[in-house]
Amino acid sequence: MSLELALRTTEILLAFAFLQQSAEHLAGFRNEQVIYGPRLLLSGLLLFGIATPWVLLGLLGLGLLILQRFQGPYNGGSDKMSLLVLCCLTAARWLPSEQWQEYAFAYLAGQLVICYFISGQVKIVNPEWRSGRALQDVFRFSAYPVSEDLRGLADRPRLLWAMGWAVMLFEVLFPLALFSREALVLALFTAALFHLANACLFGLNRFFWIWLAAYPSLLWLQERVVL
Amino acid sequence: MLPLLNLLLPALIPSWRFFKSVDPSPRVEWAMLAAATGVAAQWHEFRARPQYLTPWAMACRMLWNPRWNETLFVVSCAERLTLTPSSHSQQEILRRISAELERTLPPGACLPYLQFRLVFTDRNEDGRLVKAVTYQSDPFLIAGMASA
């Protein structure tokens, strides 16, 4: 995968994620609409590849306005990943030499690997996660389950223990997938399913779309550096 | 400029420690009052989750989920209000509750004042769930709050 193809694929996926996020805010307050209306428009331009470097700069400006408006991320990790993807893409489109463009895009790929590994590592050293208790707590009393019926899963400790270990092992072993193309494709497909499950069970739909947008960077980096 | 940089840095160098531990979880509850000096008689959970969600509803929420994402933002404001109290978090919660009341209650059902509180749920050493009220706002006049 060439750098140009990877950048363009990322732009299309990012545009789609931003269109989805922005549309949700257009149903909100007026002072959100004045930020997210232009963001929707710029995302449309990004989708069709029109004046891309300037559009990315505009989206970055709006991203900073959004941070200020909500005094931090509106949607936690998904907003952070949105900004990270956007910053790396903007840098890759504006930096003068191809070498620096590659560094900027590789940073995104590196963060993607780190994000899965760190998420797994912090869980696996925690006895509550290893025993399955933490995932029970997530279902029993956290704010995330989308329906009351889902809280019933807290009473299935064996299932949650197995689910917890599956997630932890997948996350900490994720970096090993870099050593084979087939393994990386399989790992990214599994990760996407994981985000899909989180979207269904915990309503984290924005995470699903924005994490997909970071995947082309890793596929490109693997081909560029490892294989 | 510096405050904005402080907000941006966690996105550029994220910690990625998702669910490192499962901390006490806040619920936002609201009550309406007839007068600013009144005492709340009944507390209601802000946007209580449905009993059941069909697979079709889950699929639709992949593309359109503004209410739930707003609810998660309110939870985030509740956590911020507990850790680093600010009028921004308080106003965000009040605005979103009043907008929800305007949207869902029949005309004339609203009382003039709104109060909210944060109830944190946690598990004690016996494994039982315990709840604690950690914050209670003053009563605020509802009129015009949702459009503020």
XYZ file of C-alpha atoms in Angstrom:
375
model
C 0.000 0.000 0.000
C 1.526 3.332 -1.076
C 1.632 6.292 1.292
C -0.742 8.218 -0.964
C -3.309 5.396 -1.032
C -3.100 4.954 2.751
C -3.537 8.694 3.324
C -6.494 8.883 0.959
C -8.190 5.836 2.546
C -7.703 7.394 5.975
C -9.203 10.669 4.760
C -12.294 8.908 3.432
C -12.800 6.923 6.655
C -12.161 10.023 8.789
C -14.620 12.030 6.700
C -17.279 9.380 7.219
C -16.638 9.301 10.997
C -16.817 13.117 11.175
C -20.026 13.206 9.105
C -21.601 10.753 11.546
C -20.417 12.659 14.637
C -21.388 16.063 13.226
C -24.862 14.944 12.177
C -25.568 13.850 15.748
C -24.695 17.335 17.028
C -26.922 19.069 14.512
C -29.816 17.689 16.554
C -28.426 19.501 19.622
C -28.044 23.051 20.865
C -27.623 26.049 18.592
C -24.104 26.824 19.839
C -23.126 23.268 18.866
C -24.780 23.556 15.459
C -22.644 26.598 14.560
C -19.512 24.477 15.031
C -20.749 21.143 13.714
C -22.545 22.583 10.641
C -19.268 23.806 9.094
C -17.593 20.582 10.241
C -20.200 18.583 8.327
C -19.530 20.678 5.240
C -15.751 20.327 5.492
C -16.106 16.571 6.078
C -18.058 16.357 2.812
C -15.208 18.123 1.004
C -12.699 15.777 2.632
C -14.729 12.770 1.498
C -14.514 13.902 -2.129
C -10.870 15.016 -1.870
C -11.531 18.696 -2.578
C -8.809 21.141 -1.388
C -7.754 18.483 1.105
C -4.824 20.202 2.896
C -6.896 23.345 3.566
C -9.947 21.307 4.550
C -7.835 19.367 7.054
C -6.534 22.645 8.481
C -10.102 23.927 8.798
C -11.202 20.718 10.522
C -8.283 21.043 12.928
C -9.346 24.594 13.793
C -12.887 23.349 14.450
C -11.452 20.487 16.521
C -9.762 23.023 18.788
C -12.991 25.024 19.041
C -14.829 21.843 20.041
C -12.215 21.087 22.719
C -12.692 24.583 24.103
C -16.488 24.435 23.854
C -16.715 21.248 25.923
C -13.612 21.967 28.020
C -12.178 18.634 26.886
C -13.411 15.755 24.773
C -17.184 15.382 24.328
C -17.004 11.660 23.753
C -13.859 10.620 25.653
C -11.483 8.320 23.781
C -13.261 8.625 20.439
C -12.733 12.406 20.391
C -9.086 11.927 21.333
C -8.604 9.430 18.509
C -10.451 11.783 16.137
C -8.003 14.579 16.951
C -5.013 12.261 16.726
C -5.989 10.974 13.267
C -6.749 14.523 12.144
C -3.448 15.948 13.433
C -1.384 13.181 11.830
C -3.192 13.536 8.497
C -2.856 17.318 8.530
C 0.851 17.042 9.301
C 1.294 14.436 6.561
C -0.401 16.737 4.018
C 1.464 19.895 5.041
C 4.997 18.745 5.871
C 7.390 19.585 3.007
C 9.360 16.350 2.611
C 8.018 12.831 2.089
C 10.230 11.564 4.897
C 8.527 13.842 7.439
C 5.109 12.991 5.992
C 5.923 9.350 6.629
C 6.998 10.108 10.212
C 3.699 11.891 10.887
C 1.625 9.036 9.493
C 3.788 6.398 11.194
C 3.105 8.150 14.522
C -0.588 7.392 14.058
C 0.162 3.730 13.325
C 2.439 3.542 16.377
C -0.255 5.020 18.597
C -2.729 2.437 17.304
C -0.439 -0.418 18.341
C 0.282 1.237 21.687
C -3.409 1.847 22.347
C -4.308 -1.839 22.155
C -1.196 -2.962 24.027
C -1.513 -0.440 26.893
C -5.256 -1.099 27.234
C -4.491 -4.797 27.669
C -1.445 -4.311 29.873
C -3.214 -2.081 32.440
C -5.989 -4.652 32.721
C -3.841 -7.758 32.927
C -1.833 -6.444 35.905
C -5.088 -5.728 37.765
C -6.288 -8.708 39.909
C -9.911 -7.580 39.490
C -9.647 -7.923 35.721
C -7.849 -11.273 35.974
C -10.577 -12.673 38.222
C -13.375 -11.370 35.981
C -14.696 -9.122 38.738
C -13.961 -5.897 36.877
C -16.036 -6.867 33.840
C -18.841 -7.932 36.183
C -18.693 -4.440 37.703
C -18.831 -2.858 34.257
C -22.109 -4.646 33.585
C -23.489 -4.416 37.139
C -23.124 -0.712 37.892
C -21.140 1.260 35.331
C -22.901 3.870 33.198
C -22.222 1.986 29.960
C -24.669 -0.928 29.411
C -27.315 0.343 26.990
C -30.230 -1.533 28.577
C -31.193 -2.851 32.003
C -31.415 -6.399 30.634
C -27.711 -6.274 29.734
C -26.905 -5.767 33.428
C -28.032 -9.389 33.847
C -24.741 -10.458 32.243
C -23.091 -9.498 35.547
C -24.602 -12.726 36.944
C -22.715 -14.868 34.419
C -19.210 -14.780 35.939
C -17.728 -17.608 33.838
C -18.779 -15.994 30.586
C -17.415 -12.613 31.689
C -14.173 -14.184 32.913
C -13.676 -15.762 29.477
C -14.632 -12.516 27.694
C -12.277 -10.491 29.908
C -9.328 -12.810 29.269
C -10.068 -12.923 25.532
C -9.949 -9.123 25.395
C -6.808 -8.819 27.568
C -4.869 -11.460 25.623
C -5.916 -10.017 22.292
C -4.852 -6.526 23.334
C -1.441 -7.421 24.805
C -0.605 -9.760 21.906
C -1.739 -7.286 19.249
C 1.813 -5.976 18.461
C 2.877 -9.500 17.387
C 0.483 -9.225 14.448
C 2.904 -6.748 12.875
C 5.156 -9.622 11.798
C 2.758 -11.110 9.257
C 0.328 -9.545 6.764
C -2.299 -12.228 7.304
C -1.995 -11.913 11.082
C -2.390 -8.130 10.958
C -5.460 -8.291 8.716
C -6.973 -10.887 11.058
C -6.056 -8.808 14.137
C -7.597 -5.640 12.680
C -10.740 -7.555 11.711
C -10.962 -8.946 15.264
C -10.359 -5.476 16.711
C -13.150 -4.060 14.545
C -15.487 -6.778 15.842
C -14.435 -5.855 19.384
C -15.342 -2.200 18.745
C -18.603 -3.316 17.148
C -19.454 -5.306 20.283
C -18.631 -2.259 22.427
C -20.898 -0.165 20.231
C -23.787 -2.622 20.621
C -23.364 -3.321 24.347
C -22.176 0.086 25.575
C -23.400 2.465 22.870
C -19.863 3.492 21.889
C -20.706 3.848 18.196
C -18.267 6.696 17.554
C -15.320 4.566 18.702
C -16.074 1.995 16.012
C -15.975 4.443 13.105
C -12.964 6.466 14.221
C -10.798 3.458 15.094
C -11.438 2.061 11.592
C -10.009 5.306 10.227
C -6.648 4.597 11.871
C -6.263 1.086 10.403
C -4.846 2.033 6.950
C -1.871 3.703 8.664
C -0.884 0.421 10.277
C -1.328 -1.601 7.091
C 0.907 0.946 5.329
C 3.528 1.008 8.105
C 3.794 -2.771 8.192
C 4.479 -2.902 4.462
C 6.898 0.041 4.691
C 8.946 -1.100 7.669
C 8.375 -4.712 8.691
C 7.658 -6.855 5.619
C -3.437 29.389 24.441
C -1.928 27.342 27.262
C -5.289 25.982 28.493
C -6.080 24.894 24.911
C -2.723 23.159 24.659
C -3.483 21.374 27.921
C -6.709 20.112 26.366
C -5.009 19.078 23.109
C -1.981 17.267 24.532
C -3.941 14.276 25.915
C -5.166 13.692 22.354
C -1.713 13.916 20.794
C -0.053 11.793 23.488
C -2.938 9.691 24.813
C -2.589 7.410 27.826
C -4.932 4.739 26.345
C -5.690 3.322 29.820
C -9.263 2.320 29.002
C -11.014 0.691 31.965
C -7.792 0.389 33.954
C -10.097 -0.059 36.929
C -13.854 0.158 37.286
C -14.402 3.220 39.435
C -17.580 4.275 41.238
C -20.066 5.280 38.602
C -22.120 8.489 38.753
C -25.835 8.827 38.047
C -27.371 12.233 37.570
C -30.746 12.675 39.267
C -33.020 15.695 38.971
C -35.951 17.171 40.857
C -38.239 20.123 40.162
C -39.217 22.617 42.818
C -42.015 25.155 43.053
C -39.786 27.634 44.901
C -36.073 28.202 45.323
C -36.441 27.529 49.039
C -38.339 24.260 48.506
C -37.101 20.764 49.317
C -37.003 18.112 46.577
C -39.699 15.516 47.194
C -38.891 13.080 44.405
C -35.657 12.482 42.499
C -35.638 11.066 38.975
C -32.721 9.506 37.136
C -31.691 11.556 34.105
C -32.547 9.553 30.997
C -32.845 6.122 32.600
C -31.795 3.375 30.171
C -34.497 1.183 28.580
C -35.216 -2.293 29.901
C -34.457 -3.897 26.543
C -32.979 -2.800 23.232
C -33.724 -4.751 20.055
C -30.868 -5.750 17.727
C -32.401 -3.436 15.112
C -32.266 -0.496 17.549
C -28.630 -1.349 18.312
C -27.864 -1.431 14.581
C -29.533 1.959 14.044
C -27.523 3.410 16.922
C -24.324 2.614 15.027
C -25.176 5.576 12.809
C -27.484 7.705 14.936
C -26.962 7.819 18.689
C -27.064 11.484 19.791
C -29.049 11.016 23.000
C -26.833 8.233 24.335
C -23.650 10.104 23.470
C -25.055 13.165 25.221
C -25.851 11.009 28.259
C -22.227 9.810 28.304
C -21.107 13.448 28.138
C -23.322 14.235 31.140
C -21.682 11.326 33.004
C -18.313 12.785 32.046
C -19.398 16.212 33.374
C -20.535 14.529 36.597
C -17.075 12.987 36.999
C -15.406 16.334 36.247
C -17.686 18.082 38.734
C -16.551 15.626 41.400
C -12.832 15.766 40.619
C -12.397 19.401 39.557
C -15.602 21.348 40.226
C -16.357 24.037 37.639
C -19.374 26.073 36.626
C -18.918 24.729 33.070
C -19.713 21.140 34.126
C -22.591 22.298 36.304
C -24.118 24.424 33.525
C -23.730 21.645 30.938
C -25.636 19.232 33.172
C -28.367 21.760 33.990
C -28.833 22.778 30.343
C -29.139 19.211 29.163
C -31.581 18.210 31.893
C -33.799 21.236 31.237
C -33.734 20.613 27.471
C -34.751 17.002 28.107
C -37.587 18.104 30.403
C -38.818 20.617 27.801
C -38.755 17.878 25.200
C -40.409 15.102 27.184
C -42.771 16.660 29.723
C -46.244 17.856 28.679
C -46.751 21.641 28.574
C -47.390 23.068 32.017
C -45.883 20.082 33.805
C -42.616 21.883 34.568
C -42.130 23.612 37.897
C -40.017 26.798 37.851
C -36.915 25.469 39.599
C -34.573 22.599 38.817
C -32.085 20.895 41.087
C -29.780 17.984 40.354
C -27.576 15.675 42.389
C -24.873 13.111 41.709
C -25.313 9.625 43.090
C -22.253 7.401 42.876
C -22.735 3.628 42.773
C -19.924 1.333 43.916
C -19.433 -2.214 45.214
C -18.478 -2.628 48.875
C -16.245 -5.357 50.312
C -19.207 -7.751 50.668
C -19.950 -7.384 46.974
C -23.140 -5.414 47.584
C -23.856 -2.228 45.677
C -23.772 0.956 47.707
C -24.926 4.409 46.660
C -23.721 7.753 47.939
C -24.894 11.266 47.124
C -21.707 13.248 46.574
C -23.050 16.500 45.198
C -26.299 18.439 45.201
C -26.753 21.627 43.221
C -28.612 24.712 44.323
C -32.050 25.172 42.770
C -31.845 26.988 39.420
C -34.580 28.761 37.529
C -35.455 26.584 34.514
C -36.764 29.387 32.272
C -34.377 30.008 29.387
C -31.784 27.557 30.642
C -32.014 25.110 27.717
C -31.413 27.895 25.210
C -28.663 29.610 27.220
